Amino acid sequence: MTTDAKPTQTSRSRLDPEAMPRRDFLGLTAWWSAAATLLFGFLGAMRLPKAAVLPSPSKKFRITLPASLAPGQPYLPAGRSVALYKEESQVYAISLVCTHLGCIVKATDSGFDCPCHGSKFAKDGSVLKGPAPKALPWREVKHLSGDNFFVDEGKSVPAGTTAGV
Amino acid sequence: MSDVAEKRSAREESAVGRSLENLKAAPRRFTETVFRSGRPHSDRTRSTFVFGNVFLHLHPVRTHRWSLRWSATWGLGIAAISCFFVLLVTGVLLMFYYKPYPDVAYLSIKDIHFVVPTGRFMRNIHRWSGNIMVVIVLLHMARVFYTAAYRSPREFNWVIGMGLLMATLGLSFTGYLLPWDQLAYWAITIGANIAQSPRELTDALGITEWFDVGGLQKLILLGAEEVGEEALIRFYLFHVMILPLILVILVTVHFWRIRKDGGLARPIDADNRLGPSSGDVYPVFTEAAQKTYSLAAVVKGKTPIVGHGPEQTIPSMPHLLIGEAAVFMLTIALSVILAIFLDAPLKELANPAVPENPAKAPWYFLGLQELVSHSAFMGGIGIPLIVLIGLGLIPYLDRETEGSGLWFGGLGGRSLVIRSAIFGLAAVVAVEAFVIRFGWIRQWWPNTPQMIITFINSGTLLTFLYATYSVWCLRKYNSTRAGALALFTCFVCGFVVLTVVGTYFRGPNWDFYWSPSQWPGH
């Protein structure tokens, strides 16, 4: 508890302060060390909730495209949020996760429609309407053999990147 | 002395005899040790009863008549804490059967609904109390604002109250995921992506790679990239442990400060306004304060009661306690009646491949979702942050004294509130109608950079209109309170209209429909 006793000397300037008594200095040091220790302890403990290894299943998969897949018609692998297209001998994949708030967009004749907030995307994934801030990203596709392809949903490639058969 | 009496006194003096006597007296003595001040029959024993009881001593011993009028508070604070008690009891009961694991969670909710004795009733009460609590907390905040009760010395308690509002919304939002149905899954997916939406800004600036607040927030919230088992256990933990603890701590401080601030805010001339006191009111302290609390000698500043003249206070027990009990019973009755007639919804099992269409957040976030449908960052984070900072600043900007403790007190008063309400409603309806009819920048010029849309959209436009109107009122009345009255009223109107539009007039693809019967089948 502090008292309201008036300091005896008042003529010192701000740049030349009164020397701090040793006991006060040690006391303050102790308090600040305790505070710093607790702070760093807390920050260290907060590392725990930030997952180092994400539990998501693998985003890479293999797929066999049906031979009858028409150009411009989407092929939707079950359990994946990506649409595959085959144009002549080129295959590409476009993500179906809306860039606005993560809803799954629906592939339509004109492109993609998001059911949540009305974003519309063109066939190449670029934004036509609505709140989506970015185009739907294209995903990496590699040709394996015949109609077999390798898709990596976790890896974006520049729009227009295709894999030749 | 006769022989018999001698024997008896000898027996009484023996240890066994004394023990028997004590055993007989045990029930009476037990009661005495529990209620140490004796039965609360007189004002004096009632006072000791209140401050000698750990649960009651948060109450003042005597309460001012002003605070006991219904119109002073409408009992909203007590109603909010009543809801919390109901939620605590029903929530603990639901925990007996609920299993926080994907798919299993859904089945356990079905069990609770169809198999568990009273399970459906308890879940309904929990659901309704949660919704009622959100409404009441918002109304309570409006009451405190409109009676200017946030002013000195209650500034910080207003800030604590904002913390309580956020804890309430957080509890409600985390509870929304737990049933693991389609409604829950997609509402939380949207919520988690709103947490990630600072990316909209960092992407536009091209700094996401180094500074990804949005990604970090989503990662902490979900513990994964998508809503899954990790997210469910986290939301469960927040819902049943972390947030209730925070809420209890904040509520304790909130109540304690009400006591320390001298009870509820009331006008300085409350005694005159109330008129002559009734028979059960008599002076507590004399005009010249002869007696003071010993602590008051040490503490700086004035303590609440010392030095005040005869006040129109009446004993808290029973007057305040009766009022509280009445509000408590009414609140429970309301949620029980609603729970009898309206079941809490449960849709199909969550399906991460097919979003609900429309996917709607809990109703109190639908106003935000309406804003989010223009810009995720501004609607979900930017504008709410501006509103929160604005609310927190109110008691520190408005240092006026006129009208404290009175409804619509302060310069401008009721007529200003009515005019602000008209302006607020007109502005929000006009902006919404324009956007619904004509679209927005992206429809007109699809190649507009995202930054422009983030900063110029219906949400920011509305915020700008309200802020301008508020500054205009502030200058016109030359009073901060007038500006605050205008701004707060406008935001209430905006919140209500946006929530109504989001709830009733938005259908599949978030398109506007006059009624759900016009929704296209899908």
Short mmCIF file of C-alpha atoms in Angstrom, two decimals, chain B residues 81 84 107 116 124 139 178 184 190 221 241 249 287 299 396 404 415 417 448 454 468 476 480 493 496:
data_model
loop_
_atom_site.label_atom_id
_atom_site.label_comp_id
_atom_site.label_asym_id
_atom_site.label_seq_id
_atom_site.Cartn_x
_atom_site.Cartn_y
_atom_site.Cartn_z
CA ILE B 81 -29.43 -14.65 -15.49
CA PHE B 84 -28.63 -18.85 -17.78
CA LEU B 107 -27.79 -40.18 -33.22
CA VAL B 116 -34.66 -40.42 -23.28
CA ASN B 124 -36.61 -27.84 -26.26
CA LEU B 139 -32.95 -5.79 -24.70
CA LEU B 178 -23.60 -29.83 -31.60
CA ALA B 184 -25.54 -27.07 -37.91
CA ILE B 190 -20.00 -20.34 -42.93
CA LEU B 221 -11.53 -22.65 -34.15
CA MET B 241 -16.64 -25.46 -20.28
CA ILE B 249 -16.77 -14.85 -13.94
CA GLU B 287 -28.92 13.88 6.93
CA VAL B 299 -10.88 4.38 0.51
CA TYR B 396 -16.23 7.30 -22.33
CA SER B 404 -29.17 9.86 -16.24
CA SER B 415 -38.52 12.79 -30.06
CA VAL B 417 -35.19 8.62 -30.74
CA THR B 448 -13.86 -4.36 -60.33
CA THR B 454 -14.80 -4.82 -49.74
CA THR B 468 -23.20 10.85 -40.74
CA LYS B 476 -27.47 20.03 -33.92
CA THR B 480 -22.63 13.67 -27.39
CA CYS B 493 -33.26 -0.45 -36.69
CA VAL B 496 -33.82 -5.61 -36.86
#
